[in-house]
C-alpha positions as YAML, in Angstrom:
chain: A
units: angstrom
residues:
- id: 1
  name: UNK
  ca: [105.67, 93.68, 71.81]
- id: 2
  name: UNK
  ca: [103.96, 96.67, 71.52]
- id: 3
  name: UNK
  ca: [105.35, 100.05, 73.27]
- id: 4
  name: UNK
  ca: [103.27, 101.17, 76.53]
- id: 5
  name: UNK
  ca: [102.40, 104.22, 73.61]
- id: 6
  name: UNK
  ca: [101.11, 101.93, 71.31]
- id: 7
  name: UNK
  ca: [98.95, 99.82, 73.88]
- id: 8
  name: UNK
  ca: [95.30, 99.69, 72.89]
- id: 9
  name: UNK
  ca: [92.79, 101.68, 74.84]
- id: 10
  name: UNK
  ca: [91.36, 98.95, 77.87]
- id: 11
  name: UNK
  ca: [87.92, 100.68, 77.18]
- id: 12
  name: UNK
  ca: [87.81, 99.02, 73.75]
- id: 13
  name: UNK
  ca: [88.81, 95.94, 74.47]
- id: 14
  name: UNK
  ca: [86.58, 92.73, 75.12]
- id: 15
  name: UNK
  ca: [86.29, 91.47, 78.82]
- id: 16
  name: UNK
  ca: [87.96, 88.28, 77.55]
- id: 17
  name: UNK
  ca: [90.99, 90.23, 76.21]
- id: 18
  name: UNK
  ca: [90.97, 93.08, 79.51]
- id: 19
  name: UNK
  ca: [91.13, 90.15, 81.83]
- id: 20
  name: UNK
  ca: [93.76, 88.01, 79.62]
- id: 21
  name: UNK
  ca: [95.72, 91.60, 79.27]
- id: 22
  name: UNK
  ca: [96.09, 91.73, 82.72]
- id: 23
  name: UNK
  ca: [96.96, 88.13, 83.85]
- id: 24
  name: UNK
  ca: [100.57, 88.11, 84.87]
- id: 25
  name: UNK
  ca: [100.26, 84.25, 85.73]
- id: 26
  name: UNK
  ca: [99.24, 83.40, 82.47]
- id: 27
  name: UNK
  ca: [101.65, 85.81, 80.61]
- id: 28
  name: UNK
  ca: [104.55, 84.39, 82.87]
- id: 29
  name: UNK
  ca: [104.39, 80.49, 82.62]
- id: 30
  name: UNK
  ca: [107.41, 79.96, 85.21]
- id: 31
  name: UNK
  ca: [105.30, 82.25, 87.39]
- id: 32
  name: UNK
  ca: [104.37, 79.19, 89.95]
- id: 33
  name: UNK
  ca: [108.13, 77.98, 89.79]
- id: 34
  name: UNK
  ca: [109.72, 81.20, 90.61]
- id: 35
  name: UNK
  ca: [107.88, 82.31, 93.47]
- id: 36
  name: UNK
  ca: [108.00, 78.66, 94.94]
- id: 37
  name: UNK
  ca: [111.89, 79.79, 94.87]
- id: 38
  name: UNK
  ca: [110.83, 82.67, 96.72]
- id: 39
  name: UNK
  ca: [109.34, 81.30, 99.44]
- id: 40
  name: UNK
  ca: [112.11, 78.82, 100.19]
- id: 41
  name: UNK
  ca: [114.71, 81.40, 100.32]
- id: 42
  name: UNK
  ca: [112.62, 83.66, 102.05]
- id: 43
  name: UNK
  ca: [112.42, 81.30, 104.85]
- id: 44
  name: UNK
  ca: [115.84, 81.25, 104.65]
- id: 45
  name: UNK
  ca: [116.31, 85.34, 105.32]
- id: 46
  name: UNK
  ca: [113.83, 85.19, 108.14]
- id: 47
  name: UNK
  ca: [115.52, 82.42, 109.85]
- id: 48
  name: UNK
  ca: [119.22, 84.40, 109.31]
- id: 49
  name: UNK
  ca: [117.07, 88.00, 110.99]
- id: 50
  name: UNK
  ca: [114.46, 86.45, 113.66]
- id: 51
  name: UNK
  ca: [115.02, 88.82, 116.43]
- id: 52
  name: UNK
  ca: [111.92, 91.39, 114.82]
- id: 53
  name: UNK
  ca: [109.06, 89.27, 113.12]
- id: 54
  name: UNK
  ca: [105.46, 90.02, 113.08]
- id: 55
  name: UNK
  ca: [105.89, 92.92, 115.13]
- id: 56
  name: UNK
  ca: [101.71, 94.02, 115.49]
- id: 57
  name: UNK
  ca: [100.86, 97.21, 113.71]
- id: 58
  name: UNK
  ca: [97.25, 97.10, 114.19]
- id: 59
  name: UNK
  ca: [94.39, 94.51, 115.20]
- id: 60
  name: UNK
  ca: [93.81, 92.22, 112.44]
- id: 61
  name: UNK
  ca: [95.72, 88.97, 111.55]
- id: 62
  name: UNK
  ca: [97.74, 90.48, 109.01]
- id: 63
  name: UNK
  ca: [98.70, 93.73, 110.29]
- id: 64
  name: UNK
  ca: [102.11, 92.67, 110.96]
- id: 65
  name: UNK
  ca: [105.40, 93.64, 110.14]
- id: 66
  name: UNK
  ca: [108.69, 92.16, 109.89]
- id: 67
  name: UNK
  ca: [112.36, 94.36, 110.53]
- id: 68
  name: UNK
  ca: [115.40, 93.01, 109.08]
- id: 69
  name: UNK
  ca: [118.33, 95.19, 110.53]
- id: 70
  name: UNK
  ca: [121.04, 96.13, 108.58]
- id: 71
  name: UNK
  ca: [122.48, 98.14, 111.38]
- id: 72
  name: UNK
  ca: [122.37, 100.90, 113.68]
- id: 73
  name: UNK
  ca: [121.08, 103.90, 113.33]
- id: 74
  name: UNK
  ca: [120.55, 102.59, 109.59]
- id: 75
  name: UNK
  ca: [118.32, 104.13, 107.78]
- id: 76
  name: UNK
  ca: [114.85, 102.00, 106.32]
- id: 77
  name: UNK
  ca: [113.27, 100.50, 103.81]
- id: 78
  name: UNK
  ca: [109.44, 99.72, 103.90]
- id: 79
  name: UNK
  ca: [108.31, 97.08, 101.08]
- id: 80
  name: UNK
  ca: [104.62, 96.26, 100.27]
- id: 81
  name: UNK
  ca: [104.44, 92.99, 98.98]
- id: 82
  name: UNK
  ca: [102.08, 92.38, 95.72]
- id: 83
  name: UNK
  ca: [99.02, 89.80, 94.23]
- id: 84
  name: UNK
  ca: [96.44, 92.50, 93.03]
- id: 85
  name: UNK
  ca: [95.06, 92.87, 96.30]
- id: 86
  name: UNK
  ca: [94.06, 89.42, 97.29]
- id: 87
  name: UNK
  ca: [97.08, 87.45, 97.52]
- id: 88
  name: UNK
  ca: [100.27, 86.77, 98.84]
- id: 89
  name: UNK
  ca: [102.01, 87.71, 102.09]
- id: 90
  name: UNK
  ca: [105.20, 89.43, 102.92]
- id: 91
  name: UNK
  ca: [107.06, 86.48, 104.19]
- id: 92
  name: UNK
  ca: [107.16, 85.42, 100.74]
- id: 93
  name: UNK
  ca: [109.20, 88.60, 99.83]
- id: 94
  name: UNK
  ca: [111.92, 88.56, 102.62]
- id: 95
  name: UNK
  ca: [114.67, 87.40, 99.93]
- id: 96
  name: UNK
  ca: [114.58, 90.79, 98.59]
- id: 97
  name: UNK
  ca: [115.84, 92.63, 101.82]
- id: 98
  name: UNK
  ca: [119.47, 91.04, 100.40]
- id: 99
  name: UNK
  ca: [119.91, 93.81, 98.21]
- id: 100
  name: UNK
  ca: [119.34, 96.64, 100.11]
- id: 101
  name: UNK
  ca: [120.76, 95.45, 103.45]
- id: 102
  name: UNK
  ca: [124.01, 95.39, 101.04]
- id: 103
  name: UNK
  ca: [124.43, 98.92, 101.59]
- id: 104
  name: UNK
  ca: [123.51, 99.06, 105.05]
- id: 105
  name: UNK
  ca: [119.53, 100.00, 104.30]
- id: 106
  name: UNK
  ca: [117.15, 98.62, 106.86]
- id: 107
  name: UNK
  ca: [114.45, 96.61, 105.35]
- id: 108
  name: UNK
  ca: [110.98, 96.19, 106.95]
- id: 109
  name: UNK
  ca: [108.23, 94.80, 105.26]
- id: 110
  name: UNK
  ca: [104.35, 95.11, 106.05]
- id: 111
  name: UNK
  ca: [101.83, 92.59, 106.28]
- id: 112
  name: UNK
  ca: [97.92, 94.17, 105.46]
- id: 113
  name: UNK
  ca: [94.72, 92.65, 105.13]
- id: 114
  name: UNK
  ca: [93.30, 90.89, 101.25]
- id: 115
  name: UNK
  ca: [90.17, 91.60, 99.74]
- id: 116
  name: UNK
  ca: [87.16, 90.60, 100.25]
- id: 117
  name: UNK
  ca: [88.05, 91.29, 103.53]
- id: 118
  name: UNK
  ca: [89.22, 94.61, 103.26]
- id: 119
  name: UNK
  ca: [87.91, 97.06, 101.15]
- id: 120
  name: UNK
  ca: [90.85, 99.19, 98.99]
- id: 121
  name: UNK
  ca: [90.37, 101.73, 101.16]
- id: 122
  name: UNK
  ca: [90.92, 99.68, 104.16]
- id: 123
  name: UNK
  ca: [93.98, 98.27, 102.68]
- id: 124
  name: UNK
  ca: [95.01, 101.83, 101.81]
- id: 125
  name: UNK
  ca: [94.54, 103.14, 105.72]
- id: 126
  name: UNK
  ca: [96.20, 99.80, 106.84]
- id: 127
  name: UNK
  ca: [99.46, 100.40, 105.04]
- id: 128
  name: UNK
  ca: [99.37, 104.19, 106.55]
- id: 129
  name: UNK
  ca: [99.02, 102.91, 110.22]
- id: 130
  name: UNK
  ca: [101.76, 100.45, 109.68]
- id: 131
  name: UNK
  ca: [103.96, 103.37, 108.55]
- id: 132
  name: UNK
  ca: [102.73, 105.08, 112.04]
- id: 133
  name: UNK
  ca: [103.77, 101.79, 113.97]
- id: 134
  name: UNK
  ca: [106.71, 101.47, 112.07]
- id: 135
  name: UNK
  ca: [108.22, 105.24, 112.15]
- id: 136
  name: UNK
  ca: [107.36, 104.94, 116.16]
- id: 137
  name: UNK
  ca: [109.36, 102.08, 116.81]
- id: 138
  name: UNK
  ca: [112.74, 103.65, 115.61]
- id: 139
  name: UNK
  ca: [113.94, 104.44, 118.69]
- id: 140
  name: UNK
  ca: [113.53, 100.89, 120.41]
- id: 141
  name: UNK
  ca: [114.98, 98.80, 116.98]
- id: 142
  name: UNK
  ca: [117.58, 101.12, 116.91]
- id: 143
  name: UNK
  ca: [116.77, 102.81, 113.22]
- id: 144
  name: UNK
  ca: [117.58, 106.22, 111.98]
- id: 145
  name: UNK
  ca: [114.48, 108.48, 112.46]
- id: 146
  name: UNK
  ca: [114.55, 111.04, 108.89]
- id: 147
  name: UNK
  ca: [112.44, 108.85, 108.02]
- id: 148
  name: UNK
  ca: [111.44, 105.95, 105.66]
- id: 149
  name: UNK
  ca: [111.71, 105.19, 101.72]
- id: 150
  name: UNK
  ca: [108.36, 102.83, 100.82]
- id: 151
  name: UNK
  ca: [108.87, 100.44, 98.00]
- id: 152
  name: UNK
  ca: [106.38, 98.14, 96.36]
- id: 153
  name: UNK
  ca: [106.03, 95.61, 93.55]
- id: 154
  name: UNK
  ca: [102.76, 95.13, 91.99]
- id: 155
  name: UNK
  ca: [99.73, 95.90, 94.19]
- id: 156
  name: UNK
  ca: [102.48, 97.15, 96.05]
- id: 157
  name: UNK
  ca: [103.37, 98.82, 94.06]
- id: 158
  name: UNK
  ca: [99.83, 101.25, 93.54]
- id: 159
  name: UNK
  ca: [100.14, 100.75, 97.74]
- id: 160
  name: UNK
  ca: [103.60, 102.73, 97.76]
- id: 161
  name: UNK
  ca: [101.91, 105.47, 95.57]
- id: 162
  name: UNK
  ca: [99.24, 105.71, 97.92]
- id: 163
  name: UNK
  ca: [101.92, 105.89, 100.80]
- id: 164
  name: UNK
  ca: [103.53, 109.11, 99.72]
- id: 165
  name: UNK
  ca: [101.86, 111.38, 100.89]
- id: 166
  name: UNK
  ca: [102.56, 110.12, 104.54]
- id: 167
  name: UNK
  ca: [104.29, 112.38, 106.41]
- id: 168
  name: UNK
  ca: [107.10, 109.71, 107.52]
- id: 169
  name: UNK
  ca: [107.92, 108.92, 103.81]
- id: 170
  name: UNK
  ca: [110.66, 110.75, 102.34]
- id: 171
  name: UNK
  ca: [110.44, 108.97, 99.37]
- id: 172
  name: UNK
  ca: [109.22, 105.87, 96.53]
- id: 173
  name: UNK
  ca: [110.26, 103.18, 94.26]
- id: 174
  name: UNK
  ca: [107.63, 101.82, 92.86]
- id: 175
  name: UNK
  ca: [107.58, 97.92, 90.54]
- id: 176
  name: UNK
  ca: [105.09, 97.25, 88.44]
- id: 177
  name: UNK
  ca: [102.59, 98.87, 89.75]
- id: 178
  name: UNK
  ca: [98.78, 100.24, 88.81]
- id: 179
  name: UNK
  ca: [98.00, 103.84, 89.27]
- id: 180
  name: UNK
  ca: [94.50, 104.13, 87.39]
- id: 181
  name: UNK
  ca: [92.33, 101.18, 89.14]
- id: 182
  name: UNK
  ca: [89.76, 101.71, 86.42]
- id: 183
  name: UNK
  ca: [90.60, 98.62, 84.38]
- id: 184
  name: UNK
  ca: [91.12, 96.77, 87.03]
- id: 185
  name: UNK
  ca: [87.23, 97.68, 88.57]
- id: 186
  name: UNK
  ca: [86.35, 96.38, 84.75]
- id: 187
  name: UNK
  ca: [88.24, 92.87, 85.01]
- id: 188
  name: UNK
  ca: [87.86, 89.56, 86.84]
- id: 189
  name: UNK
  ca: [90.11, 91.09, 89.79]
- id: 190
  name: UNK
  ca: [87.00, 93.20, 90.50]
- id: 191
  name: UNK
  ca: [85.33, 90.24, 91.98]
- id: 192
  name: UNK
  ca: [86.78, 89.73, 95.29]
- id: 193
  name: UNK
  ca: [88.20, 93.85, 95.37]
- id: 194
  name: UNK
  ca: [84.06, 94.99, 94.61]
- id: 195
  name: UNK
  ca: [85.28, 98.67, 93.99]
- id: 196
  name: UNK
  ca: [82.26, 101.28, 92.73]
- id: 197
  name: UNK
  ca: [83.50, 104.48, 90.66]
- id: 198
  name: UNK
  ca: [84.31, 106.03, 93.58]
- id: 199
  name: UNK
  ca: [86.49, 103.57, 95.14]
- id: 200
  name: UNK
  ca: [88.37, 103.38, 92.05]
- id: 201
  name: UNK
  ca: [88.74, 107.21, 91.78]
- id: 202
  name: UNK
  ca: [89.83, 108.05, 95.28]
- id: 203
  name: UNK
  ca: [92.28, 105.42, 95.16]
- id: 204
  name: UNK
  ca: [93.93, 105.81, 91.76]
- id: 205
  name: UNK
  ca: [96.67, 108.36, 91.66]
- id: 206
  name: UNK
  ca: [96.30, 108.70, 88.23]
- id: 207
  name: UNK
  ca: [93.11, 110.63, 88.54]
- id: 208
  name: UNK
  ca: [93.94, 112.94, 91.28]
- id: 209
  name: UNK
  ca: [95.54, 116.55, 90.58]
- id: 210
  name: UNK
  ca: [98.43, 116.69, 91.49]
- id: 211
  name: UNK
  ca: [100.13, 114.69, 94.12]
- id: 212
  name: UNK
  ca: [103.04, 114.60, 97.04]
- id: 213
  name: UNK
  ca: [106.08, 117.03, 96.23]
- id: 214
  name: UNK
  ca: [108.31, 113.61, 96.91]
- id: 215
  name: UNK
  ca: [110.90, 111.86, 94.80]
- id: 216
  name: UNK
  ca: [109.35, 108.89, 93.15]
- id: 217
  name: UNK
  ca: [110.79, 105.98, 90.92]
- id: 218
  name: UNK
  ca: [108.75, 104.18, 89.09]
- id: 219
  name: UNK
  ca: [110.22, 100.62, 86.95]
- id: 220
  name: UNK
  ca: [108.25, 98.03, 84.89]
- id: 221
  name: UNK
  ca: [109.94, 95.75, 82.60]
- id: 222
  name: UNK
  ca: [110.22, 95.67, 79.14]
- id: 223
  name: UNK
  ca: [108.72, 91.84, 78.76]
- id: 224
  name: UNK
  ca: [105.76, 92.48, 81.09]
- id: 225
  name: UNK
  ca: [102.13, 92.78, 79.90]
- id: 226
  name: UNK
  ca: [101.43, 96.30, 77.26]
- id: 227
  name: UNK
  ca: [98.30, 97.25, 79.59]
- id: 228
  name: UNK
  ca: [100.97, 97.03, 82.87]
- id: 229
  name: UNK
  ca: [103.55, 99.07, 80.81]
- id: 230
  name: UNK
  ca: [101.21, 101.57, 80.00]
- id: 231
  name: UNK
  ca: [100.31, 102.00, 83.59]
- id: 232
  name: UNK
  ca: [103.98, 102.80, 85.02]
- id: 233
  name: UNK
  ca: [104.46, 105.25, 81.83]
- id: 234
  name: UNK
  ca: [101.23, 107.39, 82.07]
- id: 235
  name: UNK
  ca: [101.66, 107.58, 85.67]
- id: 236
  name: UNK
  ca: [105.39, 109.09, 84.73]
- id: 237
  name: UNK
  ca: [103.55, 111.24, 82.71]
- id: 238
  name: UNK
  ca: [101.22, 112.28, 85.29]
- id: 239
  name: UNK
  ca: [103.83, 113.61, 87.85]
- id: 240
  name: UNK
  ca: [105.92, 115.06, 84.74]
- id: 241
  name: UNK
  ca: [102.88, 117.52, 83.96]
- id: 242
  name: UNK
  ca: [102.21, 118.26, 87.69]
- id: 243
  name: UNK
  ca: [106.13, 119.08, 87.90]
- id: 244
  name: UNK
  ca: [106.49, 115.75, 90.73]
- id: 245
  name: UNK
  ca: [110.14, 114.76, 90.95]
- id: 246
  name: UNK
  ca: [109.77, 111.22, 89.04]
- id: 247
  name: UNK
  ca: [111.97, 109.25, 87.17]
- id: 248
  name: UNK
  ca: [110.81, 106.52, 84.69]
- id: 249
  name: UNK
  ca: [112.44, 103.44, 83.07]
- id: 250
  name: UNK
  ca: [111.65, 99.78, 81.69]
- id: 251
  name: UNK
  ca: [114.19, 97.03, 82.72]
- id: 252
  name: UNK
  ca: [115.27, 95.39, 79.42]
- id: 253
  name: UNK
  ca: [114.18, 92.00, 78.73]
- id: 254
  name: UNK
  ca: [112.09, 91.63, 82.91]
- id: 255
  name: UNK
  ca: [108.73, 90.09, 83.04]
- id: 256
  name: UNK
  ca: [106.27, 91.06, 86.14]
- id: 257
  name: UNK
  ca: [108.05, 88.40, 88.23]
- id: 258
  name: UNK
  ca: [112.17, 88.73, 86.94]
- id: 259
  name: UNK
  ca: [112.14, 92.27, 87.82]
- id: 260
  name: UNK
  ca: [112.59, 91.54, 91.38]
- id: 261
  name: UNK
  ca: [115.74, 89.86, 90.56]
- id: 262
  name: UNK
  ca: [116.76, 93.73, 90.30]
- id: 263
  name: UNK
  ca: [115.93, 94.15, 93.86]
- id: 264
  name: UNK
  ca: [117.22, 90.71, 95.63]
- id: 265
  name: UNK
  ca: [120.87, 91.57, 93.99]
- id: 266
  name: UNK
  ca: [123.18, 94.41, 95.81]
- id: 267
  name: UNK
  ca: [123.79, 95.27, 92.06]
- id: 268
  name: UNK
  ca: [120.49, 95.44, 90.85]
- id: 269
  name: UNK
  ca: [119.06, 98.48, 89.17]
- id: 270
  name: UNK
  ca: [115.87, 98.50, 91.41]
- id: 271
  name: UNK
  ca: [118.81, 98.63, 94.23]
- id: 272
  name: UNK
  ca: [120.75, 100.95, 92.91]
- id: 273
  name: UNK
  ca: [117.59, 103.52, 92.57]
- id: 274
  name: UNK
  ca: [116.91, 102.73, 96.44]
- id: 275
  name: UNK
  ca: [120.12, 103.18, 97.69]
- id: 276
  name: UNK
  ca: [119.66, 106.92, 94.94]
- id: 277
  name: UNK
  ca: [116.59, 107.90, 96.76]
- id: 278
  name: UNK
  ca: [118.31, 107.47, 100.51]
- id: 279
  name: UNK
  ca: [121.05, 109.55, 99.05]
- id: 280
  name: UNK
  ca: [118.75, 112.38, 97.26]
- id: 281
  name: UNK
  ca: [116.45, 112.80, 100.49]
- id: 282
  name: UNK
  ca: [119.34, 112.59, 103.24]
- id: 283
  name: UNK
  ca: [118.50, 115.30, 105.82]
...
């Protein structure tokens, strides 16, 4: 496989070959199979923590947010589930709170709304008031207040990049993620997202000057699609050259969906670089 370096330029590529280049579900085969595995043992994790589920951040069916406590006066965890967009929900990532509830981290995660029902910049302002809701219910779920560390896989991923510059968000891990929505506004995903120029601009951290003086992660694995590799390193790049506390790596042999393996284990590197940022941005 080529290096994220070596990736050909999306501009010169056909559409046929920009959509296939960004297809995780084709490029993973077991795709289906492993998050059918999440959802089980998800249900699992949310029947084990049911005392804070769906907890309403804002008026719309998915603007809800569930609060696995890890105990208290812990401090928290906010994870933005993933599906370009347009699919999935966060009960289907509750399995992954294991790994950071491990070393007593608080995990929430946030529900938002899918396009074509929310525009990316709705989706954007949702995640931002569910940080609001979240950061003011501290005091009644019994969570440290210094704030939170957002994490994201995927979508999620681009979400938590867009999430930094909150001011309740200490810090960010970011999986996977896309930081320059331009090839996505030029791909089949552009159907049901319907981003202009614009959109794409003010919503792509890649393309901004600068950005939040926060620590940020960012991890894509080494098996994952070139295009999506590309993505995590430029945007490493990006902070690098602004002189953004970043750190960069690939996770040897993960594919878009295996990398979250990292995450579900207390072991896992994705944990580990959690549990890092909690420690680097205690008050």
């Amino acid at each position: 496989m080529a290096t994220p370096f070596d990736t050909p330029d999306w501009r010169g590529m056909s559409q046929g070959d920009r959509d296939l280049g960004l297809n995780n579900g084709v490029h993973v085969p077991a795709s289906a199979d492993l998050v059918a595995g999440w959802d089980r043992r998800s249900t699992e994790m949310r029947a084990k923590y049911p005392g804070h589920l769906d907890l309403r951040y804002g008026p719309r069916e998915r603007n809800r947010i569930d609060f696995f406590k890890a105990g208290e006066k812990a401090p928290t965890l906010l994870f933005i589930h993933g599906g370009y967009w347009q699919t999935r929900a966060k009960e289907t990532f509750a399995l992954f709170a294991a790994g950071p509830m491990a070393h007593g981290i608080n995990v929430a995660l946030t529900g938002y709304t899918l396009a074509p029902d929310a525009t990316l910049d709705e989706i954007v302002a949702e995640i931002h008031a569910g940080i609001d809701f979240l950061s003011g219910q501290f005091p009644t779920l019994g969570a440290a207040a210094e704030g939170i560390v957002v994490s994201g896989w995927s979508a999620g991923g681009h979400l938590t990049s867009m999430a930094l510059a909150h001011p309740g968000v200490r810090a960010g891990m970011a999986i996977s993620g896309i930081y320059d929505l331009e090839p996505i506004r030029h791909s089949y995903l552009n159907e049901k997202l319907r981003a202009d120029e614009a959109t794409s601009r003010r919503n792509s951290p890649m393309m901004q000057e600068g950005g939040p003086l926060k620590p940020l992660s960012l991890v894509v694995g080494s098996a994952e699609l070139p295009l999506l590799r590309k993505q995590t390193a430029d945007f490493a790049g990006h902070r690098a050259r602004y002189g953004l506390p970043v750190t960069y790596e690939e996770i040897p042999g993960a594919d878009h969906f295996t990398i979250m393996h990292e995450m579900m284990s207390p072991k896992g590197r994705i944990t580990t670089l959690i549990r890092q940022l909690f420690e680097r941005t205690a008050g």
